[in-house]
Amino acid sequence: MAEFEEPNISTWKPSACILCECNCGIEVQLGGDGGRRLAKVRGDKAHPASQGYACEKPSRLDFYQNDPERLTTPLRRRADGSFEQIDWATAIREVAERLYAIRDEHGGESIFYYGGGGQGNHLPGAYSRSLRAALGSRYRSNALAQEKTGEAWVAMQMLGRFTRSDFEHCEVGVFLGKNPWFSHGIPRARVTLRELARDPERCMIVIDPRRTETAELADIHLQVKPGGDAWLLAAMFAVIVQEDLLARDWLEAHCDGLDEVLPHFEMLPIGDYCARAGVPEELVRAASRRIASASSVAFFEDLGVQMNRHSTLVSYLHRLLAYGTGNYGREGSAYPVTSLQPLFSPSSIGKDYRTPVTNSRVIIGLTPCNVIPEEILTDHPKRFRAMFVEAANPVHSLADSQRMREAFEALDLVVVVDIALSETARMADYVLPVASQFEKAEATFFNFEFPHNYFHLRHALMDPPQGLFSEAELHARLAEAMGAMPKSAVDALRGAWDEGRAAFRAQFFELLSSDASFIGMAPVALYRAIGDKLPEGCAEAAALWALAQISAQTIPDSIRRAGIGTRDGEDLGDALFDAMLANDHGFVFAIDAWDDNIGKIGTPNGRIQLALPELFAELDSLPTEERMPVDREFPLVLSAGERRAFTANTILRDPSWRRKDASGALRVSPEDAERLGLADGGRARLTTRRGSAEVVVEISNRMQAGHISLPNGTGIAHSNAKDIGGISPNELTATRDRDPIAGTPWHKSTAARVEAI
Ligand SMILES: Nc1nc2c(c(=O)[nH]1)N[C@H]1C(S)=C(S)[C@@H](COP(=O)(O)OP(=O)(O)OC[C@H]3O[C@@H](n4cnc5c(=O)[nH]c(N)nc54)[C@H](O)[C@@H]3O)O[C@H]1N2
Ligand SMILES: Nc1nc2c(c(=O)[nH]1)N[C@H]1C(S)=C(S)[C@@H](COP(=O)(O)OP(=O)(O)OC[C@H]3O[C@@H](n4cnc5c(=O)[nH]c(N)nc54)[C@H](O)[C@@H]3O)O[C@H]1N2
Ligand code: SF4
Ligand SMILES: [Mo]
């Protein structure tokens, strides 16, 4: 994948792609001025998960690393709204003072934290724990609370654990509102999809209103009408119930609550539901029977349903279909995730706390993204007063950018930590620029595989530009400026490290037991104590030492099965930490066994809970509800945010990175194009209740009539942007369009109209 012909090319260095959550291993040759260019990029064969696989995107990573608009100095907003450059000492001092002032006046709970990492960088989130602890900040959120919280709410109640599925070995694979051909989400996605499609003994089922690239490979494509999944899935489970296809013995052995669930499906009018969903009844019955007869079924639900009407209900129906047919815990089905740092923490379930203003459910510790503006734009005494945003771009990525901007304007203080002047950074009082993901050690906690699970600590490939440093260093400096850094603890730990690991462990655990407040400051204290003592390019790994110790206590058997810490007298946590540092191509940190999964059900009685009564009312209202409320003014259904070959949220800002689809076209069916007088490549005006924009049209026979689709991550302000470089989808979406339980947005079914220009 040669991109640049440059002299002085370096040897191949291992790293990872940061453009989707797969984080495929890559190898990079550096070149150009001072060796700062990612000159050549290829898939890394030594990476245990991706095994050399890479899609079309990582060859363009230099557009991230060498964006001409990278920030190099801290910025402070002037009264007139413009920015001035300030030095680091001033920036750190003023940010610390102003955060403390807000804490003192309104309480730490009024300071809201957003972000902590995107598709490639989760270490900032680990270090930000210290900032939140120092401030007593309680509410936080990130992108998971606009996609996965409904699913997490369902999974935690039914199973007490978050699960993923084994597409490599399944007999039947079901993709529900998911297009892995372009969005990936499973290792080596295209290889796995082709294998599933090619094997006549296996079957792929895709539920998507578009004839996607994935749907084209499928054996059964249920081409649902947009927003119709609740009716479709209810009908599918009703087929299982009414045709007596339930896995009765398995249900008896492992599940509770079947008797409460069955009455909702025994009389369900399957034909009527299929008609509402827009899918032929015979095809629905065939798909349901195929699922019931398979030895194993893997399901993947994603944004097509999670950012859509009835999303939490659909997550529930999908699981009824899976568990009703016995698909949990055996090879080729769903498994509970063994993670180093659980993104979906079971500990947060049961503690049902709510947001201060809208009284919304906080799920897995996250405030629903769609309510954030309402938690600010009010005179409620408990409203959020300040926001600290890190490695995220919520003004662009959350519903209703206009409203988000109003909310940001209303805050007393906004601090944004980013590498670029993002749409969110533009609203900040202080912008704090940091090292890029290739200039510091980084890692993600997207550890979702089974039975072998992987971790990859990437080492810095180069130093940051003069004056910049990582989030770890930033959080340490902020803690110091706030007087919150436990200095004597740092000194004690530094000394102990030089004596050896046993002394270091003893010292660390003594600090923990003697001072309850130490735990909150441990990430920055570890960084200060040992960051500079770790191998070159690994300083930011310091906080992982504590994570390794915790993992050694929570999942010791899984780690030992991976061959770690098996030598006599070796400390398991330290062995895991050393393995993290030593394996710069990634490594297997845990091996699990399918047989253990039933025992890992995390509900109080160790059985799967089939009945979620809180969802029954919504389920039973389906017969009288319309799929999309009829609105003559806005007759089309817009899916705002489709993954395409060249989209990657807003990680890459320079639009020249996109080899295809430079205009981020609105996809329209041939029928609609004809009716509306639209030409391929022509312009049109797209309008929703919330906004209006000029778009370029692509006539696509993958679209069904009545459905139109825009890409995600486009419409970014950049000096290389030409004319229509795509529009920002959330200028068109509304915060009140959200799920009643989880508050997740309905981006995939926004009412819209299109007019030719
Ligand atoms: N190329 C690329 N890959 C990415 C990303 C990226 O930006 N670009 N982002 C990553 C991230 S953050 C995520 S969360 C994942 C998301 O991955 P996906 O969820 O697979 O991505 P989308 O394309 O947003 O949505 C999937 C499908 O939902 C369909 N859909 C729309 N409306 C409906 C509906 O009513 N019902 C059903 N059943 N389907 C519907 C769309 O047609 C689309 O094919 O992708 C990751 N991978
Ligand atoms: N309408 C609509 N909206 C959507 C979606 C959709 O389908 N439709 N998809 C949603 C989904 S699934 C997701 S996950 C979100 C993603 O949205 P966000 O979570 O807001 O994240 P990104 O767009 O990935 O923004 C990442 C930011 O991090 C910055 N950055 C890059 N590297 C670093 C670094 O090393 N350190 C720091 N501090 N910053 C860095 C980038 O410059 C960028 O500003 O978007 C969501 N928004
Ligand atoms: S699938 Fe593509 S975009 Fe995702 S991490 Fe791998 S190479 Fe990067
Ligand atoms: Mo996402």
CSV table of N, CA and C in Angstrom, one decimal, residues 155-163 254 323 328 335-337 345-347 349-350 596-609:
chain,number,residue,atom,x,y,z
A,155,ALA,N,-28.9,-6.4,28.4
A,155,ALA,CA,-27.9,-7.5,28.6
A,155,ALA,C,-27.7,-7.7,30.1
A,156,MET,N,-27.5,-6.5,30.8
A,156,MET,CA,-27.2,-6.6,32.2
A,156,MET,C,-28.4,-7.2,33.0
A,157,GLN,N,-29.6,-6.9,32.6
A,157,GLN,CA,-30.7,-7.5,33.4
A,157,GLN,C,-31.0,-8.9,33.0
A,158,MET,N,-30.8,-9.3,31.7
A,158,MET,CA,-31.1,-10.6,31.3
A,158,MET,C,-30.0,-11.6,31.7
A,159,LEU,N,-28.7,-11.1,31.6
A,159,LEU,CA,-27.6,-12.1,31.7
A,159,LEU,C,-26.6,-11.6,32.7
A,160,GLY,N,-26.7,-10.3,33.1
A,160,GLY,CA,-25.7,-9.7,34.0
A,160,GLY,C,-24.3,-9.5,33.4
A,161,ARG,N,-24.2,-9.7,32.1
A,161,ARG,CA,-23.0,-9.5,31.5
A,161,ARG,C,-23.2,-9.0,30.0
A,162,PHE,N,-22.2,-8.3,29.5
A,162,PHE,CA,-22.3,-7.9,28.1
A,162,PHE,C,-21.8,-9.1,27.3
A,163,THR,N,-22.4,-9.3,26.1
A,163,THR,CA,-21.9,-10.4,25.3
A,163,THR,C,-21.5,-10.0,23.9
A,254,HIS,N,-31.6,-23.3,32.1
A,254,HIS,CA,-30.8,-22.1,32.3
A,254,HIS,C,-31.6,-20.8,32.4
A,323,TYR,N,-31.9,-16.5,23.0
A,323,TYR,CA,-32.0,-17.4,24.2
A,323,TYR,C,-33.1,-18.4,24.0
A,328,TYR,N,-26.7,-19.3,23.6
A,328,TYR,CA,-25.7,-18.6,24.5
A,328,TYR,C,-24.8,-19.6,25.0
A,335,TYR,N,-21.1,-15.1,23.8
A,335,TYR,CA,-20.2,-15.4,25.0
A,335,TYR,C,-20.1,-14.1,25.8
A,336,PRO,N,-19.9,-14.2,27.1
A,336,PRO,CA,-19.6,-13.0,27.9
A,336,PRO,C,-18.2,-12.5,27.7
A,337,VAL,N,-18.0,-11.2,27.6
A,337,VAL,CA,-16.7,-10.7,27.3
A,337,VAL,C,-15.8,-10.6,28.5
A,345,SER,N,-19.7,-2.2,32.5
A,345,SER,CA,-19.4,-2.8,33.8
A,345,SER,C,-20.6,-3.3,34.5
A,346,PRO,N,-20.7,-4.6,34.9
A,346,PRO,CA,-21.8,-5.1,35.6
A,346,PRO,C,-22.0,-4.4,37.0
A,347,SER,N,-20.9,-3.9,37.5
A,347,SER,CA,-21.1,-3.2,38.9
A,347,SER,C,-22.0,-2.0,38.8
A,349,ILE,N,-24.8,-1.9,37.4
A,349,ILE,CA,-26.2,-2.2,37.3
A,349,ILE,C,-26.7,-2.4,38.7
A,350,GLY,N,-28.0,-2.0,38.9
A,350,GLY,CA,-28.6,-2.1,40.2
A,350,GLY,C,-28.5,-0.8,40.9
A,596,ASP,N,-17.2,-22.9,30.3
A,596,ASP,CA,-17.4,-22.1,31.6
A,596,ASP,C,-18.5,-21.0,31.5
A,597,ASN,N,-19.0,-20.8,30.3
A,597,ASN,CA,-19.8,-19.6,30.1
A,597,ASN,C,-21.2,-19.7,30.8
A,598,ILE,N,-21.8,-20.8,31.0
A,598,ILE,CA,-23.0,-20.9,31.8
A,598,ILE,C,-22.7,-20.4,33.2
A,599,GLY,N,-21.6,-20.8,33.7
A,599,GLY,CA,-21.2,-20.4,35.1
A,599,GLY,C,-21.0,-18.9,35.2
A,600,LYS,N,-20.8,-18.2,34.0
A,600,LYS,CA,-20.5,-16.8,34.1
A,600,LYS,C,-21.7,-15.9,34.0
A,601,ILE,N,-22.9,-16.5,33.9
A,601,ILE,CA,-24.1,-15.7,33.9
A,601,ILE,C,-24.1,-14.9,35.2
A,602,GLY,N,-24.2,-13.5,35.0
A,602,GLY,CA,-24.0,-12.7,36.2
A,602,GLY,C,-25.2,-12.2,36.9
A,603,THR,N,-26.3,-12.8,36.7
A,603,THR,CA,-27.5,-12.4,37.4
A,603,THR,C,-27.5,-13.0,38.8
A,604,PRO,N,-28.3,-12.5,39.8
A,604,PRO,CA,-28.2,-12.9,41.2
A,604,PRO,C,-28.3,-14.4,41.3
A,605,ASN,N,-29.2,-15.1,40.6
A,605,ASN,CA,-29.4,-16.5,40.8
A,605,ASN,C,-28.7,-17.3,39.7
A,606,GLY,N,-27.8,-16.7,38.9
A,606,GLY,CA,-27.0,-17.4,37.9
A,606,GLY,C,-27.8,-18.0,36.7
A,607,ARG,N,-29.1,-17.5,36.6
A,607,ARG,CA,-29.9,-17.9,35.4
A,607,ARG,C,-30.3,-16.7,34.6
A,608,ILE,N,-30.5,-17.0,33.3
A,608,ILE,CA,-30.9,-15.9,32.4
A,608,ILE,C,-32.3,-15.5,32.7
A,609,GLN,N,-32.6,-14.2,32.8
A,609,GLN,CA,-33.9,-13.7,33.1
A,609,GLN,C,-34.6,-13.2,31.8
